[in-house]
Every structure is written in C-alpha cells, then in structure tokens.
Amino acid sequence: MTIVDNAIYKDGKRILAPTTLQETFAECERIGGMAWVGLYRPDQEELQAVADELNLHELAVEDALAGGQRAKLEHYGDDRFLVLIPARYLDESESVEFGELDVFVGANFVVTVRHSEVPDLSRVRRHLEVDRPDRLAAGTSAVVHGILDTVVDDYFPVADGLDNDIAEIEDQIFAGDGNVSRRIYELSREVVNFQRAIRSLPHILETLIEALGGEETASDRPDQPEQPDQIEVVRKLRDVHDHAVHLDERVVAMRTMLEHALELDSTLTSKKLAETSVAQNEQVKRISSWAAIIFAPQLVGSIYGMNFDVMPELHWFWGYPFALGLMLAVALVLFILFRKNDWL
C-alpha cells in the first residue's frame, strides 16, 4: 500500500509514526489520540483492510474505490465520508486537470485516499504540525478544515486561468478567428466540470459548521465545557464557506460570459456570411449588367451579319453606320439604366 504519511497526534502534537496501519489504530485506541493516515491510490484489498480495521461503511468504501464521484458529504453513524474534486490549471496546455480526494472521518481518525497528484496534503500536515499545533488540538475537525481550505485555495488559480482564457476568446472573436467556436466549446466544458466540483461545497461546509455547533460557548451551553480550539475551527470553516460561495458565483459568471461569447461569435459569423453574400450579389449584378450590354450589340451584329440579300437597309448607303449606331445606342441605354438602378 502507498502510505504517504501515517501518524498519531495528541493535544496537537505528533507523538507516534507507526510503521503499519494495524499498529496505528491499536496505539490510537490505547493512548486516546487521533490517527491521520494518507493513502495514495490504494487497490481494493488494501482499502478493504483499512475499512475492516475502522469498521467503515461498505458504501463509502465502494465509492472510494470506484472513483468518479461528485463532491459530497455523507454520514454513516458517527463517521463521515467526504468526497472532494481538487483541480489545477495547466499553463502549458491551457486546460484544467481534475482529481478526486476521498476523506474518511471518525471520532479519532482521518483517512485520506488520494486518486490524483493534487492536492498536496503534505503541505496541510506540515502547516498544522509546525505553524498551528493549537488548532490541530481540536482533532479531526481541524484536519478536515485544513484539507478543505487547501482544496478551495487551489481553485482560485484555476478560476484566474479560466478568466484569462475567456479574455483571450473575446479577442479572438473580434479578430475574426475561425477556430474560436471550438475553443469556446472546449472551455465551456471545462467550466462546467469546474462548476460541478464547486457547486456542492457551500452546502458541505454549512453541514459541517452546523455539526460542529456553530460558535456556541460554555456560557451558552452550560452542560458542555468550552472548546476554544473547536470554535476557531468553525470560524475558519465559515471563511472557507465564503470563499466557496465566491468561487461558485465566479463560475456562474464564466458560464454566462461563454454563452454570450458563443452567441456573439454566431452573430458575427452570420453577419460576415451575409456581407459576403451581399458582395457576391453585387458582383453578379455587375457581371450580368455588362453581359447584357455586350449581348445587345452582338444581337444586332449577328442579325446583320447573316448572308441574306433581302434585308432591310442592306443596300442603303447609311445602312452600315446605322447598324453601328443602333448597337452603340442600345448599349448606352442599357448602361444608363443599370447605372441608375445602382447595378454598375
């Protein structure tokens, strides 16, 4: 099994780093600490061993193994199963890479199952261990907050990258780029996937905040001791909730902008086609006009060019000049009429 990290914490301090999961859960039960285990792409047998040790619900284990889940929070008795869809923006390909992170949370354990390269949970662990051991003393809720905060913070560079892509698309549209429609479609698909990753987060965070009891203190609930660390975690979760709502609003705005961009591209394309059609019609009118002007003298000339002896004005002295004049007059009249009707 690929165990990224495996440790037991008590009062916000890392006290043990067992070599096996069996030892981890046994020692955690014995000393009353919190186990935090990070797994990377475990197979069915490996994850089932963890599930048997912690008595995880079979449906949650099945979801973690299958992958491709939507972001969600489910309760199985006292345990929680959290699915997150982390993301990162790839500058080289100007695309978004999505992953999946499954988190099993119990009273005294947190097990993370990572199916992708993101997020970097070692950064979360280091931050809590080194910078905020006081917050880590709150237990599993502090770990869940750290994970959620990291995933949501990683969304902001993705949102910025998508905003830049949308700005580039607007420039391409007005520049008349013929391939912009395909780029709009591809970007719309990425924005939709990004929205799916974010959409459930506000509800997930609201549920977690409600489960932790808000910011009630011992004075409000005299039957329970005051837990300042827990209260601070709730406040931090509210801040993450605000960020998630802000991101969701940004994604909705992105989808609206892309819809308008597609409509604008379609409008400009139709206008361009109409202008091309009008220009072609103008060319056809000019060609037809000149063809008619040229045809009229040819008609007169072809008649007088026939080898008939009996023909009006054939032996007349002015017959030849008359025929030429008739050709010129017909052509001139047609030219004036076409010019007057703006065909020439």
GROMACS .gro file of C-alpha atoms in nm:
model
  344
    1MET     CA    1   0.000   0.000   0.000
    2THR     CA    2   0.125   0.350  -0.082
    3ILE     CA    3   0.108   0.521   0.256
    4VAL     CA    4   0.203   0.884   0.209
    5ASP     CA    5   0.209   0.952   0.582
    6ASN     CA    6   0.089   0.780   0.896
    7ALA     CA    7   0.091   0.941   1.240
    8ILE     CA    8  -0.083   0.969   1.576
    9TYR     CA    9  -0.150   1.310   1.731
   10LYS     CA   10  -0.244   1.411   2.083
   11ASP     CA   11  -0.303   1.764   2.211
   12GLY     CA   12  -0.192   1.899   1.873
   13LYS     CA   13   0.144   1.718   1.873
   14ARG     CA   14   0.272   1.433   1.662
   15ILE     CA   15   0.366   1.166   1.913
   16LEU     CA   16   0.395   0.846   1.709
   17ALA     CA   17   0.460   0.741   1.349
   18PRO     CA   18   0.383   0.366   1.339
   19THR     CA   19   0.509   0.153   1.052
   20THR     CA   20   0.183  -0.037   0.998
   21LEU     CA   21  -0.180   0.064   0.997
   22GLN     CA   22  -0.267  -0.209   1.247
   23GLU     CA   23  -0.021  -0.061   1.491
   24THR     CA   24  -0.150   0.288   1.422
   25PHE     CA   25  -0.510   0.211   1.508
   26ALA     CA   26  -0.418  -0.004   1.806
   27GLU     CA   27  -0.195   0.267   1.957
   28CYS     CA   28  -0.451   0.534   1.881
   29GLU     CA   29  -0.713   0.340   2.073
   30ARG     CA   30  -0.472   0.278   2.361
   31ILE     CA   31  -0.348   0.633   2.419
   32GLY     CA   32  -0.664   0.814   2.311
   33GLY     CA   33  -0.509   1.017   2.032
   34MET     CA   34  -0.607   1.093   1.672
   35ALA     CA   35  -0.478   0.893   1.377
   36TRP     CA   36  -0.417   1.071   1.045
   37VAL     CA   37  -0.339   0.835   0.757
   38GLY     CA   38  -0.274   0.942   0.399
   39LEU     CA   39  -0.313   0.683   0.121
   40TYR     CA   40  -0.233   0.721  -0.248
   41ARG     CA   41  -0.432   0.514  -0.497
   42PRO     CA   42  -0.481   0.201  -0.284
   43ASP     CA   43  -0.627  -0.108  -0.450
   44GLN     CA   44  -0.941  -0.287  -0.332
   45GLU     CA   45  -0.764  -0.527  -0.097
   46GLU     CA   46  -0.561  -0.253   0.068
   47LEU     CA   47  -0.855  -0.018   0.122
   48GLN     CA   48  -1.070  -0.306   0.246
   49ALA     CA   49  -0.807  -0.381   0.511
   50VAL     CA   50  -0.840  -0.023   0.636
   51ALA     CA   51  -1.218  -0.046   0.620
   52ASP     CA   52  -1.219  -0.365   0.828
   53GLU     CA   53  -0.989  -0.209   1.086
   54LEU     CA   54  -1.200   0.107   1.124
   55ASN     CA   55  -1.539  -0.051   1.050
   56LEU     CA   56  -1.600   0.185   0.759
   57HIS     CA   57  -1.932   0.161   0.579
   58GLU     CA   58  -1.923  -0.057   0.269
   59LEU     CA   59  -2.096   0.204   0.051
   60ALA     CA   60  -1.835   0.465   0.136
   61VAL     CA   61  -1.556   0.216   0.060
   62GLU     CA   62  -1.724   0.127  -0.269
   63ASP     CA   63  -1.743   0.494  -0.369
   64ALA     CA   64  -1.378   0.549  -0.279
   65LEU     CA   65  -1.271   0.252  -0.493
   66ALA     CA   66  -1.495   0.333  -0.791
   67GLY     CA   67  -1.391   0.697  -0.818
   68GLY     CA   68  -1.564   0.946  -1.045
   69GLN     CA   69  -1.787   1.066  -0.763
   70ARG     CA   70  -1.938   1.411  -0.729
   71ALA     CA   71  -1.836   1.634  -0.439
   72LYS     CA   72  -2.045   1.529  -0.141
   73LEU     CA   73  -2.064   1.472   0.234
   74GLU     CA   74  -2.235   1.163   0.371
   75HIS     CA   75  -2.292   1.044   0.726
   76TYR     CA   76  -2.266   0.682   0.833
   77GLY     CA   77  -2.345   0.676   1.201
   78ASP     CA   78  -2.072   0.874   1.379
   79ASP     CA   79  -1.844   0.861   1.076
   80ARG     CA   80  -1.840   1.099   0.781
   81PHE     CA   81  -1.738   1.036   0.423
   82LEU     CA   82  -1.626   1.339   0.225
   83VAL     CA   83  -1.556   1.349  -0.149
   84LEU     CA   84  -1.374   1.648  -0.296
   85ILE     CA   85  -1.279   1.725  -0.657
   86PRO     CA   86  -0.945   1.910  -0.648
   87ALA     CA   87  -0.825   2.088  -0.960
   88ARG     CA   88  -0.522   2.264  -1.102
   89TYR     CA   89  -0.468   2.482  -1.407
   90LEU     CA   90  -0.206   2.368  -1.660
   91ASP     CA   91  -0.046   2.671  -1.825
   92GLU     CA   92   0.124   2.466  -2.098
   93SER     CA   93  -0.200   2.327  -2.243
   94GLU     CA   94  -0.431   2.599  -2.106
   95SER     CA   95  -0.655   2.331  -1.959
   96VAL     CA   96  -0.782   2.220  -1.617
   97GLU     CA   97  -0.686   1.888  -1.459
   98PHE     CA   98  -0.935   1.742  -1.213
   99GLY     CA   99  -0.872   1.476  -0.949
  100GLU     CA  100  -1.055   1.313  -0.661
  101LEU     CA  101  -0.991   1.307  -0.288
  102ASP     CA  102  -1.188   1.083  -0.052
  103VAL     CA  103  -1.177   1.154   0.322
  104PHE     CA  104  -1.300   0.917   0.592
  105VAL     CA  105  -1.353   1.097   0.922
  106GLY     CA  106  -1.429   0.932   1.255
  107ALA     CA  107  -1.416   1.038   1.619
  108ASN     CA  108  -1.042   0.967   1.643
  109PHE     CA  109  -0.919   0.915   1.287
  110VAL     CA  110  -0.888   1.078   0.945
  111VAL     CA  111  -0.803   0.866   0.640
  112THR     CA  112  -0.742   1.042   0.310
  113VAL     CA  113  -0.748   0.849  -0.017
  114ARG     CA  114  -0.592   1.048  -0.300
  115HIS     CA  115  -0.655   0.943  -0.661
  116SER     CA  116  -0.458   1.224  -0.827
  117GLU     CA  117  -0.149   1.439  -0.785
  118VAL     CA  118  -0.349   1.721  -0.633
  119PRO     CA  119  -0.391   1.844  -0.369
  120ASP     CA  120  -0.059   1.845  -0.182
  121LEU     CA  121  -0.179   1.725   0.158
  122SER     CA  122   0.175   1.715   0.296
  123ARG     CA  123   0.156   2.093   0.294
  124VAL     CA  124  -0.158   2.079   0.510
  125ARG     CA  125   0.004   1.839   0.754
  126ARG     CA  126   0.322   2.048   0.781
  127HIS     CA  127   0.126   2.368   0.836
  128LEU     CA  128  -0.079   2.220   1.118
  129GLU     CA  129   0.214   2.042   1.282
  130VAL     CA  130   0.460   2.332   1.267
  131ASP     CA  131   0.256   2.652   1.249
  132ARG     CA  132  -0.078   2.570   1.412
  133PRO     CA  133  -0.049   2.289   1.668
  134ASP     CA  134  -0.303   2.477   1.877
  135ARG     CA  135  -0.559   2.433   1.600
  136LEU     CA  136  -0.457   2.070   1.546
  137ALA     CA  137  -0.550   2.013   1.911
  138ALA     CA  138  -0.915   2.046   1.802
  139GLY     CA  139  -0.881   1.699   1.645
  140THR     CA  140  -1.034   1.571   1.326
  141SER     CA  141  -1.229   1.892   1.257
  142ALA     CA  142  -0.900   2.083   1.226
  143VAL     CA  143  -0.769   1.831   0.974
  144VAL     CA  144  -1.091   1.848   0.771
  145HIS     CA  145  -1.072   2.228   0.771
  146GLY     CA  146  -0.710   2.219   0.656
  147ILE     CA  147  -0.797   1.987   0.368
  148LEU     CA  148  -1.100   2.190   0.260
  149ASP     CA  149  -0.909   2.517   0.287
  150THR     CA  150  -0.628   2.383   0.066
  151VAL     CA  151  -0.865   2.246  -0.198
  152VAL     CA  152  -1.062   2.572  -0.212
  153ASP     CA  153  -0.745   2.786  -0.221
  154ASP     CA  154  -0.619   2.575  -0.513
  155TYR     CA  155  -0.939   2.662  -0.701
  156PHE     CA  156  -0.851   3.033  -0.725
  157PRO     CA  157  -0.557   2.989  -0.970
  158VAL     CA  158  -0.789   2.770  -1.178
  159ALA     CA  159  -1.054   3.042  -1.183
  160ASP     CA  160  -0.792   3.303  -1.277
  161GLY     CA  161  -0.665   3.083  -1.561
  162LEU     CA  162  -1.016   3.033  -1.697
  163ASP     CA  163  -1.083   3.408  -1.676
  164ASN     CA  164  -0.769   3.472  -1.883
  165ASP     CA  165  -0.882   3.214  -2.140
  166ILE     CA  166  -1.221   3.382  -2.168
  167ALA     CA  167  -1.049   3.720  -2.222
  168GLU     CA  168  -0.838   3.566  -2.499
  169ILE     CA  169  -1.151   3.421  -2.659
  170GLU     CA  170  -1.312   3.765  -2.668
  171ASP     CA  171  -1.009   3.900  -2.854
  172GLN     CA  172  -1.024   3.606  -3.097
  173ILE     CA  173  -1.392   3.667  -3.166
  174PHE     CA  174  -1.343   4.030  -3.264
  175ALA     CA  175  -1.031   3.937  -3.462
  176GLY     CA  176  -1.245   3.702  -3.673
  177ASP     CA  177  -1.065   3.380  -3.579
  178GLY     CA  178  -1.246   3.094  -3.748
  179ASN     CA  179  -1.143   2.836  -3.485
  180VAL     CA  180  -1.279   3.027  -3.187
  181SER     CA  181  -1.607   2.830  -3.175
  182ARG     CA  182  -1.420   2.509  -3.096
  183ARG     CA  183  -1.220   2.684  -2.823
  184ILE     CA  184  -1.541   2.823  -2.671
  185TYR     CA  185  -1.691   2.473  -2.661
  186GLU     CA  186  -1.380   2.323  -2.500
  187LEU     CA  187  -1.362   2.600  -2.244
  188SER     CA  188  -1.734   2.569  -2.168
  189ARG     CA  189  -1.684   2.201  -2.093
  190GLU     CA  190  -1.400   2.282  -1.851
  191VAL     CA  191  -1.610   2.548  -1.679
  192VAL     CA  192  -1.900   2.303  -1.642
  193ASN     CA  193  -1.668   2.045  -1.483
  194PHE     CA  194  -1.525   2.314  -1.258
  195GLN     CA  195  -1.876   2.413  -1.151
  196ARG     CA  196  -1.956   2.051  -1.068
  197ALA     CA  197  -1.651   2.040  -0.843
  198ILE     CA  198  -1.752   2.359  -0.660
  199ARG     CA  199  -2.131   2.352  -0.660
  200SER     CA  200  -2.176   2.127  -0.354
  201LEU     CA  201  -1.904   2.287  -0.142
  202PRO     CA  202  -2.118   2.562   0.022
  203HIS     CA  203  -2.373   2.302   0.133
  204ILE     CA  204  -2.098   2.066   0.255
  205LEU     CA  205  -1.941   2.343   0.462
  206GLU     CA  206  -2.276   2.454   0.602
  207THR     CA  207  -2.343   2.096   0.713
  208LEU     CA  208  -2.002   2.068   0.879
  209ILE     CA  209  -2.044   2.402   1.056
  210GLU     CA  210  -2.386   2.300   1.182
  211ALA     CA  211  -2.249   1.963   1.301
  212LEU     CA  212  -1.974   2.137   1.498
  213GLY     CA  213  -2.232   2.350   1.677
  214GLY     CA  214  -2.152   2.694   1.539
  215GLU     CA  215  -1.974   2.927   1.779
  216GLU     CA  216  -2.160   2.840   2.096
  217THR     CA  217  -1.953   2.863   2.411
  218ALA     CA  218  -1.983   2.719   2.758
  219SER     CA  219  -2.188   3.019   2.866
  220ASP     CA  220  -2.447   2.933   2.601
  221ARG     CA  221  -2.437   2.560   2.676
  222PRO     CA  222  -2.355   2.510   3.045
  223ASP     CA  223  -2.381   2.132   3.010
  224GLN     CA  224  -2.069   2.124   2.789
  225PRO     CA  225  -1.716   2.256   2.855
  226GLU     CA  226  -1.582   2.543   2.648
  227GLN     CA  227  -1.376   2.438   2.343
  228PRO     CA  228  -1.192   2.743   2.209
  229ASP     CA  229  -0.999   2.536   1.951
  230GLN     CA  230  -1.323   2.397   1.810
  231ILE     CA  231  -1.475   2.744   1.796
  232GLU     CA  232  -1.175   2.870   1.599
  233VAL     CA  233  -1.211   2.582   1.352
  234VAL     CA  234  -1.576   2.676   1.300
  235ARG     CA  235  -1.478   3.035   1.229
  236LYS     CA  236  -1.219   2.916   0.977
  237LEU     CA  237  -1.479   2.693   0.812
  238ARG     CA  238  -1.706   2.994   0.774
  239ASP     CA  239  -1.423   3.174   0.596
  240VAL     CA  240  -1.377   2.876   0.361
  241HIS     CA  241  -1.753   2.879   0.304
  242ASP     CA  242  -1.735   3.244   0.196
  243HIS     CA  243  -1.456   3.159  -0.049
  244ALA     CA  244  -1.656   2.867  -0.189
  245VAL     CA  245  -1.962   3.088  -0.243
  246HIS     CA  246  -1.745   3.349  -0.414
  247LEU     CA  247  -1.596   3.085  -0.645
  248ASP     CA  248  -1.939   2.948  -0.729
  249GLU     CA  249  -2.055   3.297  -0.826
  250ARG     CA  250  -1.744   3.344  -1.043
  251VAL     CA  251  -1.809   3.017  -1.223
  252VAL     CA  252  -2.171   3.112  -1.288
  253ALA     CA  253  -2.047   3.440  -1.436
  254MET     CA  254  -1.798   3.247  -1.654
  255ARG     CA  255  -2.073   3.027  -1.795
  256THR     CA  256  -2.283   3.335  -1.872
  257MET     CA  257  -1.989   3.505  -2.045
  258LEU     CA  258  -1.917   3.195  -2.253
  259GLU     CA  259  -2.282   3.169  -2.356
  260HIS     CA  260  -2.273   3.534  -2.463
  261ALA     CA  261  -1.941   3.476  -2.640
  262LEU     CA  262  -2.090   3.187  -2.835
  263GLU     CA  263  -2.392   3.399  -2.930
  264LEU     CA  264  -2.167   3.687  -3.031
  265ASP     CA  265  -1.947   3.458  -3.241
  266SER     CA  266  -2.256   3.316  -3.409
  267THR     CA  267  -2.390   3.667  -3.473
  268LEU     CA  268  -2.061   3.790  -3.616
  269THR     CA  269  -2.027   3.477  -3.830
  270SER     CA  270  -2.380   3.525  -3.966
  271LYS     CA  271  -2.307   3.891  -4.032
  272LYS     CA  272  -1.987   3.801  -4.213
  273LEU     CA  273  -2.171   3.545  -4.425
  274ALA     CA  274  -2.442   3.800  -4.502
  275GLU     CA  275  -2.183   4.059  -4.604
  276THR     CA  276  -2.013   3.802  -4.824
  277SER     CA  277  -2.345   3.712  -4.981
  278VAL     CA  278  -2.424   4.080  -5.046
  279ALA     CA  279  -2.081   4.131  -5.201
  280GLN     CA  280  -2.132   3.827  -5.422
  281ASN     CA  281  -2.473   3.956  -5.528
  282GLU     CA  282  -2.316   4.289  -5.621
  283GLN     CA  283  -2.059   4.109  -5.833
  284VAL     CA  284  -2.329   3.901  -6.000
  285LYS     CA  285  -2.529   4.216  -6.079
  286ARG     CA  286  -2.226   4.386  -6.234
  287ILE     CA  287  -2.138   4.080  -6.439
  288SER     CA  288  -2.499   4.041  -6.554
  289SER     CA  289  -2.519   4.410  -6.647
  290TRP     CA  290  -2.206   4.405  -6.858
  291ALA     CA  291  -2.315   4.078  -7.015
  292ALA     CA  292  -2.645   4.240  -7.117
  293ILE     CA  293  -2.466   4.549  -7.252
  294ILE     CA  294  -2.230   4.334  -7.458
  295PHE     CA  295  -2.508   4.099  -7.572
  296ALA     CA  296  -2.728   4.373  -7.727
  297PRO     CA  297  -2.473   4.486  -7.994
  298GLN     CA  298  -2.390   4.123  -8.064
  299LEU     CA  299  -2.758   4.056  -8.130
  300VAL     CA  300  -2.781   4.339  -8.384
  301GLY     CA  301  -2.447   4.246  -8.541
  302SER     CA  302  -2.536   3.879  -8.567
  303ILE     CA  303  -2.861   3.959  -8.749
  304TYR     CA  304  -2.695   4.196  -8.995
  305GLY     CA  305  -2.411   3.952  -9.037
  306MET     CA  306  -2.637   3.686  -9.191
  307ASN     CA  307  -2.582   3.610  -9.559
  308PHE     CA  308  -2.924   3.725  -9.684
  309ASP     CA  309  -2.963   3.952  -9.979
  310VAL     CA  310  -3.316   4.065  -9.895
  311MET     CA  311  -3.274   4.251  -9.567
  312PRO     CA  312  -3.397   4.597  -9.454
  313GLU     CA  313  -3.149   4.872  -9.522
  314LEU     CA  314  -2.893   4.625  -9.663
  315HIS     CA  315  -2.832   4.823  -9.983
  316TRP     CA  316  -2.885   5.160  -9.817
  317PHE     CA  317  -2.579   5.384  -9.817
  318TRP     CA  318  -2.619   5.463  -9.446
  319GLY     CA  319  -2.713   5.109  -9.352
  320TYR     CA  320  -2.375   5.018  -9.207
  321PRO     CA  321  -2.338   5.336  -8.999
  322PHE     CA  322  -2.700   5.293  -8.889
  323ALA     CA  323  -2.631   4.939  -8.761
  324LEU     CA  324  -2.324   5.057  -8.567
  325GLY     CA  325  -2.518   5.348  -8.423
  326LEU     CA  326  -2.802   5.118  -8.321
  327MET     CA  327  -2.557   4.891  -8.137
  328LEU     CA  328  -2.400   5.185  -7.957
  329ALA     CA  329  -2.737   5.336  -7.869
  330VAL     CA  330  -2.872   5.011  -7.723
  331ALA     CA  331  -2.555   4.961  -7.520
  332LEU     CA  332  -2.565   5.321  -7.395
  333VAL     CA  333  -2.930   5.300  -7.295
  334LEU     CA  334  -2.867   4.977  -7.102
  335PHE     CA  335  -2.562   5.128  -6.933
  336ILE     CA  336  -2.764   5.432  -6.820
  337LEU     CA  337  -3.048   5.216  -6.689
  338PHE     CA  338  -2.816   4.980  -6.497
  339ARG     CA  339  -2.621   5.272  -6.354
  340LYS     CA  340  -2.939   5.444  -6.246
  341ASN     CA  341  -3.050   5.129  -6.062
  342ASP     CA  342  -2.707   5.100  -5.897
  343TRP     CA  343  -2.616   4.780  -6.074
  344LEU     CA  344  -2.294   4.932  -6.206
   0.00000   0.00000   0.00000
